[in-house]
N, CA, C and O atoms as a GROMACS GRO file, in nm:
protein
  432
    1UNK      N    1   6.116  -1.686  -8.547
    1UNK     CA    2   6.258  -1.655  -8.544
    1UNK      C    3   6.305  -1.629  -8.687
    1UNK      O    4   6.290  -1.717  -8.773
    2UNK      N    5   6.359  -1.514  -8.714
    2UNK     CA    6   6.406  -1.482  -8.849
    2UNK      C    7   6.554  -1.517  -8.864
    2UNK      O    8   6.632  -1.510  -8.769
    3UNK      N    9   6.590  -1.553  -8.984
    3UNK     CA   10   6.729  -1.587  -9.014
    3UNK      C   11   6.799  -1.461  -9.065
    3UNK      O   12   6.751  -1.396  -9.158
    4UNK      N   13   6.910  -1.429  -9.004
    4UNK     CA   14   6.987  -1.312  -9.043
    4UNK      C   15   7.057  -1.339  -9.176
    4UNK      O   16   7.098  -1.452  -9.203
    5UNK      N   17   7.070  -1.236  -9.260
    5UNK     CA   18   7.146  -1.254  -9.384
    5UNK      C   19   7.292  -1.283  -9.349
    5UNK      O   20   7.341  -1.238  -9.246
    6UNK      N   21   7.362  -1.358  -9.434
    6UNK     CA   22   7.501  -1.391  -9.403
    6UNK      C   23   7.591  -1.268  -9.406
    6UNK      O   24   7.567  -1.174  -9.482
    7UNK      N   25   7.694  -1.270  -9.324
    7UNK     CA   26   7.794  -1.163  -9.322
    7UNK      C   27   7.878  -1.169  -9.450
    7UNK      O   28   7.923  -1.066  -9.499
    8UNK      N   29   7.898  -1.288  -9.501
    8UNK     CA   30   7.972  -1.309  -9.626
    8UNK      C   31   7.936  -1.446  -9.681
    8UNK      O   32   7.893  -1.535  -9.608
    9UNK      N   33   7.956  -1.460  -9.812
    9UNK     CA   34   7.926  -1.587  -9.880
    9UNK      C   35   8.055  -1.636  -9.946
    9UNK      O   36   8.128  -1.558 -10.006
   10UNK      N   37   8.082  -1.768  -9.936
   10UNK     CA   38   8.205  -1.824  -9.989
   10UNK      C   39   8.178  -1.947 -10.075
   10UNK      O   40   8.085  -2.023 -10.049
   11UNK      N   41   8.260  -1.963 -10.180
   11UNK     CA   42   8.255  -2.080 -10.266
   11UNK      C   43   8.386  -2.157 -10.248
   11UNK      O   44   8.494  -2.099 -10.257
   12UNK      N   45   8.376  -2.287 -10.223
   12UNK     CA   46   8.493  -2.371 -10.201
   12UNK      C   47   8.495  -2.484 -10.303
   12UNK      O   48   8.391  -2.539 -10.338
   13UNK      N   49   8.615  -2.518 -10.350
   13UNK     CA   50   8.634  -2.627 -10.446
   13UNK      C   51   8.709  -2.741 -10.380
   13UNK      O   52   8.822  -2.726 -10.335
   14UNK      N   53   8.644  -2.856 -10.374
   14UNK     CA   54   8.704  -2.978 -10.324
   14UNK      C   55   8.744  -3.058 -10.448
   14UNK      O   56   8.660  -3.117 -10.514
   15UNK      N   57   8.875  -3.060 -10.478
   15UNK     CA   58   8.925  -3.120 -10.602
   15UNK      C   59   8.998  -3.250 -10.573
   15UNK      O   60   9.094  -3.253 -10.497
   16UNK      N   61   8.950  -3.359 -10.633
   16UNK     CA   62   9.016  -3.489 -10.618
   16UNK      C   63   9.063  -3.538 -10.754
   16UNK      O   64   8.991  -3.530 -10.854
   17UNK      N   65   9.188  -3.589 -10.757
   17UNK     CA   66   9.240  -3.645 -10.883
   17UNK      C   67   9.192  -3.790 -10.897
   17UNK      O   68   9.128  -3.843 -10.806
   18UNK      N   69   9.224  -3.856 -11.010
   18UNK     CA   70   9.177  -3.995 -11.029
   18UNK      C   71   9.226  -4.092 -10.921
   18UNK      O   72   9.164  -4.196 -10.900
   19UNK      N   73   9.336  -4.058 -10.854
   19UNK     CA   74   9.387  -4.143 -10.746
   19UNK      C   75   9.322  -4.116 -10.612
   19UNK      O   76   9.357  -4.178 -10.512
   20UNK      N   77   9.226  -4.022 -10.608
   20UNK     CA   78   9.156  -3.991 -10.485
   20UNK      C   79   9.231  -3.892 -10.396
   20UNK      O   80   9.192  -3.873 -10.280
   21UNK      N   81   9.337  -3.829 -10.448
   21UNK     CA   82   9.413  -3.732 -10.369
   21UNK      C   83   9.344  -3.596 -10.374
   21UNK      O   84   9.298  -3.552 -10.479
   22UNK      N   85   9.337  -3.532 -10.259
   22UNK     CA   86   9.272  -3.402 -10.244
   22UNK      C   87   9.375  -3.290 -10.263
   22UNK      O   88   9.484  -3.297 -10.207
   23UNK      N   89   9.341  -3.189 -10.342
   23UNK     CA   90   9.429  -3.075 -10.361
   23UNK      C   91   9.410  -2.976 -10.247
   23UNK      O   92   9.302  -2.921 -10.228
   24UNK      N   93   9.517  -2.955 -10.170
   24UNK     CA   94   9.521  -2.851 -10.068
   24UNK      C   95   9.630  -2.754 -10.108
   24UNK      O   96   9.736  -2.794 -10.157
   25UNK      N   97   9.605  -2.625 -10.086
   25UNK     CA   98   9.706  -2.524 -10.117
   25UNK      C   99   9.739  -2.449  -9.989
   25UNK      O  100   9.654  -2.430  -9.902
   26UNK      N  101   9.866  -2.407  -9.979
   26UNK     CA  102   9.914  -2.342  -9.856
   26UNK      C  103   9.937  -2.194  -9.880
   26UNK      O  104  10.003  -2.155  -9.977
   27UNK      N  105   9.882  -2.112  -9.792
   27UNK     CA  106   9.900  -1.967  -9.800
   27UNK      C  107  10.045  -1.932  -9.766
   27UNK      O  108  10.105  -1.994  -9.678
   28UNK      N  109  10.101  -1.835  -9.836
   28UNK     CA  110  10.238  -1.793  -9.807
   28UNK      C  111  10.243  -1.734  -9.666
   28UNK      O  112  10.142  -1.688  -9.613
   29UNK      N  113  10.361  -1.735  -9.606
   29UNK     CA  114  10.379  -1.686  -9.470
   29UNK      C  115  10.351  -1.536  -9.458
   29UNK      O  116  10.321  -1.487  -9.349
   30UNK      N  117  10.361  -1.464  -9.568
   30UNK     CA  118  10.340  -1.319  -9.565
   30UNK      C  119  10.195  -1.280  -9.598
   30UNK      O  120  10.164  -1.161  -9.608
   31UNK      N  121  10.108  -1.378  -9.614
   31UNK     CA  122   9.969  -1.350  -9.648
   31UNK      C  123   9.900  -1.271  -9.536
   31UNK      O  124   9.926  -1.295  -9.418
   32UNK      N  125   9.815  -1.179  -9.574
   32UNK     CA  126   9.741  -1.099  -9.477
   32UNK      C  127   9.642  -1.186  -9.399
   32UNK      O  128   9.628  -1.171  -9.277
   33UNK      N  129   9.574  -1.276  -9.469
   33UNK     CA  130   9.477  -1.366  -9.406
   33UNK      C  131   9.531  -1.509  -9.405
   33UNK      O  132   9.569  -1.562  -9.509
   34UNK      N  133   9.534  -1.570  -9.290
   34UNK     CA  134   9.571  -1.711  -9.278
   34UNK      C  135   9.712  -1.746  -9.322
   34UNK      O  136   9.728  -1.845  -9.394
   35UNK      N  137   9.814  -1.670  -9.283
   35UNK     CA  138   9.949  -1.703  -9.328
   35UNK      C  139   9.990  -1.845  -9.286
   35UNK      O  140   9.972  -1.884  -9.171
   36UNK      N  141  10.045  -1.920  -9.382
   36UNK     CA  142  10.094  -2.055  -9.356
   36UNK      C  143   9.987  -2.161  -9.341
   36UNK      O  144  10.020  -2.278  -9.317
   37UNK      N  145   9.861  -2.126  -9.355
   37UNK     CA  146   9.754  -2.224  -9.337
   37UNK      C  147   9.721  -2.295  -9.469
   37UNK      O  148   9.733  -2.239  -9.577
   38UNK      N  149   9.679  -2.421  -9.455
   38UNK     CA  150   9.638  -2.502  -9.569
   38UNK      C  151   9.489  -2.483  -9.593
   38UNK      O  152   9.412  -2.460  -9.499
   39UNK      N  153   9.449  -2.492  -9.719
   39UNK     CA  154   9.308  -2.479  -9.750
   39UNK      C  155   9.276  -2.526  -9.890
   39UNK      O  156   9.360  -2.583  -9.959
   40UNK      N  157   9.154  -2.502  -9.930
   40UNK     CA  158   9.104  -2.539 -10.062
   40UNK      C  159   9.106  -2.416 -10.153
   40UNK      O  160   9.106  -2.304 -10.103
   41UNK      N  161   9.109  -2.435 -10.284
   41UNK     CA  162   9.088  -2.321 -10.373
   41UNK      C  163   8.948  -2.266 -10.348
   41UNK      O  164   8.848  -2.331 -10.377
   42UNK      N  165   8.942  -2.146 -10.293
   42UNK     CA  166   8.814  -2.093 -10.247
   42UNK      C  167   8.821  -1.942 -10.233
   42UNK      O  168   8.929  -1.884 -10.237
   43UNK      N  169   8.706  -1.881 -10.217
   43UNK     CA  170   8.703  -1.738 -10.193
   43UNK      C  171   8.564  -1.683 -10.181
   43UNK      O  172   8.464  -1.755 -10.190
   44UNK      N  173   8.560  -1.555 -10.161
   44UNK     CA  174   8.435  -1.483 -10.139
   44UNK      C  175   8.355  -1.470 -10.269
   44UNK      O  176   8.412  -1.448 -10.376
   45UNK      N  177   8.225  -1.485 -10.257
   45UNK     CA  178   8.134  -1.464 -10.370
   45UNK      C  179   8.108  -1.314 -10.379
   45UNK      O  180   8.061  -1.252 -10.284
   46UNK      N  181   8.140  -1.256 -10.494
   46UNK     CA  182   8.125  -1.112 -10.515
   46UNK      C  183   7.979  -1.077 -10.544
   46UNK      O  184   7.903  -1.162 -10.591
   47UNK      N  185   7.939  -0.952 -10.517
   47UNK     CA  186   7.802  -0.909 -10.549
   47UNK      C  187   7.770  -0.932 -10.698
   47UNK      O  188   7.852  -0.900 -10.784
   48UNK      N  189   7.653  -0.986 -10.725
   48UNK     CA  190   7.610  -1.013 -10.862
   48UNK      C  191   7.666  -1.141 -10.922
   48UNK      O  192   7.637  -1.172 -11.037
   49UNK      N  193   7.744  -1.215 -10.846
   49UNK     CA  194   7.808  -1.337 -10.893
   49UNK      C  195   7.736  -1.457 -10.830
   49UNK      O  196   7.700  -1.453 -10.713
   50UNK      N  197   7.716  -1.563 -10.908
   50UNK     CA  198   7.660  -1.685 -10.851
   50UNK      C  199   7.769  -1.762 -10.779
   50UNK      O  200   7.888  -1.736 -10.800
   51UNK      N  201   7.730  -1.855 -10.694
   51UNK     CA  202   7.827  -1.938 -10.624
   51UNK      C  203   7.911  -2.019 -10.724
   51UNK      O  204   8.032  -2.034 -10.706
   52UNK      N  205   7.847  -2.071 -10.828
   52UNK     CA  206   7.919  -2.150 -10.929
   52UNK      C  207   8.021  -2.064 -11.003
   52UNK      O  208   8.133  -2.108 -11.029
   53UNK      N  209   7.983  -1.941 -11.037
   53UNK     CA  210   8.076  -1.851 -11.105
   53UNK      C  211   8.195  -1.818 -11.014
   53UNK      O  212   8.309  -1.814 -11.060
   54UNK      N  213   8.168  -1.793 -10.887
   54UNK     CA  214   8.275  -1.762 -10.792
   54UNK      C  215   8.370  -1.880 -10.775
   54UNK      O  216   8.491  -1.861 -10.769
   55UNK      N  217   8.316  -2.001 -10.768
   55UNK     CA  218   8.400  -2.119 -10.751
   55UNK      C  219   8.497  -2.134 -10.869
   55UNK      O  220   8.615  -2.160 -10.849
   56UNK      N  221   8.447  -2.117 -10.990
   56UNK     CA  222   8.533  -2.128 -11.108
   56UNK      C  223   8.635  -2.014 -11.114
   56UNK      O  224   8.751  -2.035 -11.149
   57UNK      N  225   8.592  -1.893 -11.080
   57UNK     CA  226   8.683  -1.778 -11.080
   57UNK      C  227   8.795  -1.798 -10.978
   57UNK      O  228   8.912  -1.776 -11.009
   58UNK      N  229   8.760  -1.839 -10.858
   58UNK     CA  230   8.860  -1.860 -10.753
   58UNK      C  231   8.957  -1.973 -10.790
   58UNK      O  232   9.076  -1.963 -10.761
   59UNK      N  233   8.906  -2.077 -10.853
   59UNK     CA  234   8.993  -2.186 -10.896
   59UNK      C  235   9.096  -2.134 -10.995
   59UNK      O  236   9.215  -2.164 -10.984
   60UNK      N  237   9.051  -2.055 -11.091
   60UNK     CA  238   9.143  -2.000 -11.192
   60UNK      C  239   9.241  -1.902 -11.129
   60UNK      O  240   9.360  -1.906 -11.162
   61UNK      N  241   9.195  -1.816 -11.040
   61UNK     CA  242   9.284  -1.720 -10.975
   61UNK      C  243   9.390  -1.787 -10.889
   61UNK      O  244   9.505  -1.743 -10.887
   62UNK      N  245   9.354  -1.893 -10.819
   62UNK     CA  246   9.445  -1.952 -10.721
   62UNK      C  247   9.531  -2.065 -10.775
   62UNK      O  248   9.643  -2.084 -10.728
   63UNK      N  249   9.482  -2.141 -10.874
   63UNK     CA  250   9.563  -2.253 -10.924
   63UNK      C  251   9.587  -2.244 -11.074
   63UNK      O  252   9.641  -2.338 -11.134
   64UNK      N  253   9.549  -2.134 -11.136
   64UNK     CA  254   9.580  -2.112 -11.277
   64UNK      C  255   9.467  -2.149 -11.371
   64UNK      O  256   9.373  -2.219 -11.333
   65UNK      N  257   9.477  -2.102 -11.494
   65UNK     CA  258   9.374  -2.128 -11.594
   65UNK      C  259   9.398  -2.260 -11.668
   65UNK      O  260   9.503  -2.322 -11.655
   66UNK      N  261   9.298  -2.300 -11.744
   66UNK     CA  262   9.313  -2.412 -11.837
   66UNK      C  263   9.298  -2.550 -11.778
   66UNK      O  264   9.335  -2.648 -11.843
   67UNK      N  265   9.246  -2.563 -11.657
   67UNK     CA  266   9.226  -2.697 -11.603
   67UNK      C  267   9.085  -2.746 -11.638
   67UNK      O  268   8.993  -2.667 -11.659
   68UNK      N  269   9.073  -2.875 -11.642
   68UNK     CA  270   8.944  -2.936 -11.675
   68UNK      C  271   8.899  -3.019 -11.555
   68UNK      O  272   8.974  -3.103 -11.505
   69UNK      N  273   8.777  -2.995 -11.510
   69UNK     CA  274   8.720  -3.069 -11.399
   69UNK      C  275   8.579  -3.113 -11.433
   69UNK      O  276   8.518  -3.064 -11.528
   70UNK      N  277   8.528  -3.206 -11.354
   70UNK     CA  278   8.389  -3.249 -11.369
   70UNK      C  279   8.322  -3.235 -11.233
   70UNK      O  280   8.372  -3.287 -11.133
   71UNK      N  281   8.210  -3.166 -11.231
   71UNK     CA  282   8.137  -3.149 -11.106
   71UNK      C  283   8.076  -3.283 -11.066
   71UNK      O  284   8.006  -3.347 -11.144
   72UNK      N  285   8.104  -3.325 -10.944
   72UNK     CA  286   8.050  -3.449 -10.889
   72UNK      C  287   7.928  -3.420 -10.803
   72UNK      O  288   7.825  -3.487 -10.814
   73UNK      N  289   7.942  -3.318 -10.718
   73UNK     CA  290   7.833  -3.288 -10.625
   73UNK      C  291   7.844  -3.144 -10.577
   73UNK      O  292   7.954  -3.090 -10.560
   74UNK      N  293   7.731  -3.083 -10.556
   74UNK     CA  294   7.724  -2.949 -10.500
   74UNK      C  295   7.647  -2.955 -10.369
   74UNK      O  296   7.542  -3.018 -10.361
   75UNK      N  297   7.700  -2.890 -10.266
   75UNK     CA  298   7.631  -2.878 -10.138
   75UNK      C  299   7.619  -2.730 -10.104
   75UNK      O  300   7.719  -2.658 -10.100
   76UNK      N  301   7.500  -2.686 -10.078
   76UNK     CA  302   7.485  -2.548 -10.038
   76UNK      C  303   7.346  -2.496 -10.069
   76UNK      O  304   7.267  -2.563 -10.134
   77UNK      N  305   7.318  -2.380 -10.023
   77UNK     CA  306   7.404  -2.306  -9.930
   77UNK      C  307   7.397  -2.366  -9.790
   77UNK      O  308   7.292  -2.411  -9.745
   78UNK      N  309   7.512  -2.364  -9.723
   78UNK     CA  310   7.523  -2.414  -9.586
   78UNK      C  311   7.565  -2.297  -9.497
   78UNK      O  312   7.635  -2.207  -9.542
   79UNK      N  313   7.524  -2.299  -9.373
   79UNK     CA  314   7.571  -2.200  -9.276
   79UNK      C  315   7.685  -2.263  -9.198
   79UNK      O  316   7.677  -2.380  -9.160
   80UNK      N  317   7.789  -2.186  -9.172
   80UNK     CA  318   7.902  -2.240  -9.096
   80UNK      C  319   7.855  -2.276  -8.955
   80UNK      O  320   7.754  -2.224  -8.908
   81UNK      N  321   7.927  -2.365  -8.890
   81UNK     CA  322   7.896  -2.401  -8.752
   81UNK      C  323   8.002  -2.348  -8.656
   81UNK      O  324   7.980  -2.345  -8.535
   82UNK      N  325   8.115  -2.306  -8.708
   82UNK     CA  326   8.225  -2.261  -8.623
   82UNK      C  327   8.210  -2.115  -8.580
   82UNK      O  328   8.242  -2.081  -8.466
   83UNK      N  329   8.162  -2.030  -8.669
   83UNK     CA  330   8.153  -1.887  -8.640
   83UNK      C  331   8.010  -1.841  -8.610
   83UNK      O  332   7.977  -1.725  -8.634
   84UNK      N  333   7.928  -1.927  -8.560
   84UNK     CA  334   7.795  -1.887  -8.519
   84UNK      C  335   7.694  -1.875  -8.632
   84UNK      O  336   7.592  -1.809  -8.617
   85UNK      N  337   7.722  -1.938  -8.745
   85UNK     CA  338   7.627  -1.940  -8.855
   85UNK      C  339   7.618  -1.810  -8.932
   85UNK      O  340   7.517  -1.786  -8.998
   86UNK      N  341   7.721  -1.726  -8.926
   86UNK     CA  342   7.712  -1.598  -8.996
   86UNK      C  343   7.765  -1.603  -9.139
   86UNK      O  344   7.748  -1.508  -9.215
   87UNK      N  345   7.830  -1.713  -9.176
   87UNK     CA  346   7.883  -1.725  -9.312
   87UNK      C  347   7.807  -1.831  -9.390
   87UNK      O  348   7.768  -1.934  -9.336
   88UNK      N  349   7.786  -1.804  -9.518
   88UNK     CA  350   7.719  -1.897  -9.609
   88UNK      C  351   7.826  -1.965  -9.693
   88UNK      O  352   7.912  -1.898  -9.751
   89UNK      N  353   7.820  -2.096  -9.699
   89UNK     CA  354   7.921  -2.177  -9.768
   89UNK      C  355   7.856  -2.254  -9.883
   89UNK      O  356   7.748  -2.310  -9.868
   90UNK      N  357   7.925  -2.255  -9.998
   90UNK     CA  358   7.884  -2.334 -10.114
   90UNK      C  359   8.002  -2.423 -10.149
   90UNK      O  360   8.110  -2.374 -10.181
   91UNK      N  361   7.982  -2.554 -10.143
   91UNK     CA  362   8.091  -2.650 -10.164
   91UNK      C  363   8.070  -2.722 -10.297
   91UNK      O  364   7.965  -2.780 -10.323
   92UNK      N  365   8.174  -2.718 -10.381
   92UNK     CA  366   8.172  -2.782 -10.512
   92UNK      C  367   8.274  -2.896 -10.512
   92UNK      O  368   8.395  -2.871 -10.508
   93UNK      N  369   8.226  -3.020 -10.515
   93UNK     CA  370   8.313  -3.137 -10.521
   93UNK      C  371   8.338  -3.168 -10.669
   93UNK      O  372   8.244  -3.195 -10.744
   94UNK      N  373   8.463  -3.164 -10.709
   94UNK     CA  374   8.498  -3.184 -10.850
   94UNK      C  375   8.605  -3.292 -10.865
   94UNK      O  376   8.691  -3.308 -10.779
   95UNK      N  377   8.597  -3.365 -10.976
   95UNK     CA  378   8.705  -3.456 -11.016
   95UNK      C  379   8.797  -3.382 -11.111
   95UNK      O  380   8.751  -3.318 -11.206
   96UNK      N  381   8.926  -3.391 -11.085
   96UNK     CA  382   9.029  -3.329 -11.168
   96UNK      C  383   9.050  -3.418 -11.290
   96UNK      O  384   9.078  -3.537 -11.277
   97UNK      N  385   9.037  -3.360 -11.410
   97UNK     CA  386   9.054  -3.437 -11.534
   97UNK      C  387   9.183  -3.403 -11.607
   97UNK      O  388   9.251  -3.492 -11.657
   98UNK      N  389   9.218  -3.273 -11.612
   98UNK     CA  390   9.339  -3.234 -11.686
   98UNK      C  391   9.381  -3.094 -11.645
   98UNK      O  392   9.301  -3.015 -11.593
   99UNK      N  393   9.509  -3.064 -11.670
   99UNK     CA  394   9.562  -2.931 -11.644
   99UNK      C  395   9.674  -2.934 -11.543
   99UNK      O  396   9.699  -3.034 -11.476
  100UNK      N  397   9.742  -2.821 -11.533
  100UNK     CA  398   9.854  -2.807 -11.440
  100UNK      C  399   9.817  -2.706 -11.332
  100UNK      O  400   9.748  -2.608 -11.359
  101UNK      N  401   9.863  -2.732 -11.211
  101UNK     CA  402   9.842  -2.639 -11.102
  101UNK      C  403   9.954  -2.536 -11.106
  101UNK      O  404  10.072  -2.571 -11.098
  102UNK      N  405   9.917  -2.410 -11.120
  102UNK     CA  406  10.012  -2.297 -11.118
  102UNK      C  407   9.964  -2.200 -11.012
  102UNK      O  408   9.873  -2.120 -11.035
  103UNK      N  409  10.026  -2.208 -10.895
  103UNK     CA  410   9.981  -2.128 -10.781
  103UNK      C  411  10.005  -1.980 -10.802
  103UNK      O  412  10.103  -1.940 -10.864
  104UNK      N  413   9.914  -1.899 -10.750
  104UNK     CA  414   9.931  -1.754 -10.757
  104UNK      C  415  10.025  -1.709 -10.645
  104UNK      O  416  10.076  -1.792 -10.570
  105UNK      N  417  10.047  -1.579 -10.634
  105UNK     CA  418  10.141  -1.522 -10.537
  105UNK      C  419  10.096  -1.540 -10.392
  105UNK      O  420  10.175  -1.520 -10.300
  106UNK      N  421   9.970  -1.576 -10.369
  106UNK     CA  422   9.919  -1.592 -10.233
  106UNK      C  423   9.948  -1.731 -10.176
  106UNK      O  424   9.926  -1.755 -10.058
  107UNK      N  425   9.996  -1.822 -10.260
  107UNK     CA  426  10.012  -1.963 -10.218
  107UNK      C  427  10.151  -2.015 -10.251
  107UNK      O  428  10.219  -1.966 -10.342
  108UNK      N  429  10.192  -2.116 -10.174
  108UNK     CA  430  10.324  -2.178 -10.197
  108UNK      C  431  10.309  -2.329 -10.209
  108UNK      O  432  10.409  -2.399 -10.229
   0.00000   0.00000   0.00000
């Protein structure tokens, strides 16, 4: 049995502050994908980009530049279980050390 290549690859950031609070961001109601839904700073891994590079890029794009984090654990690549295993997921668990969250236009 051969494994099909993923339809898309995603990098997700699980960010916890020193108090153990998880950062969730909410998509604006006018968003094309997932309007009003809560999620993690995450996004698609672009061609030629590593999962780690995508995770850092998405974090900067969605919550702003200049934050400092420490990688705690990496899990991946994982296949999703909800959509029939067609998506590849890379999860980066990070501790938030410093910086301000400045949401982009896609989040409220």
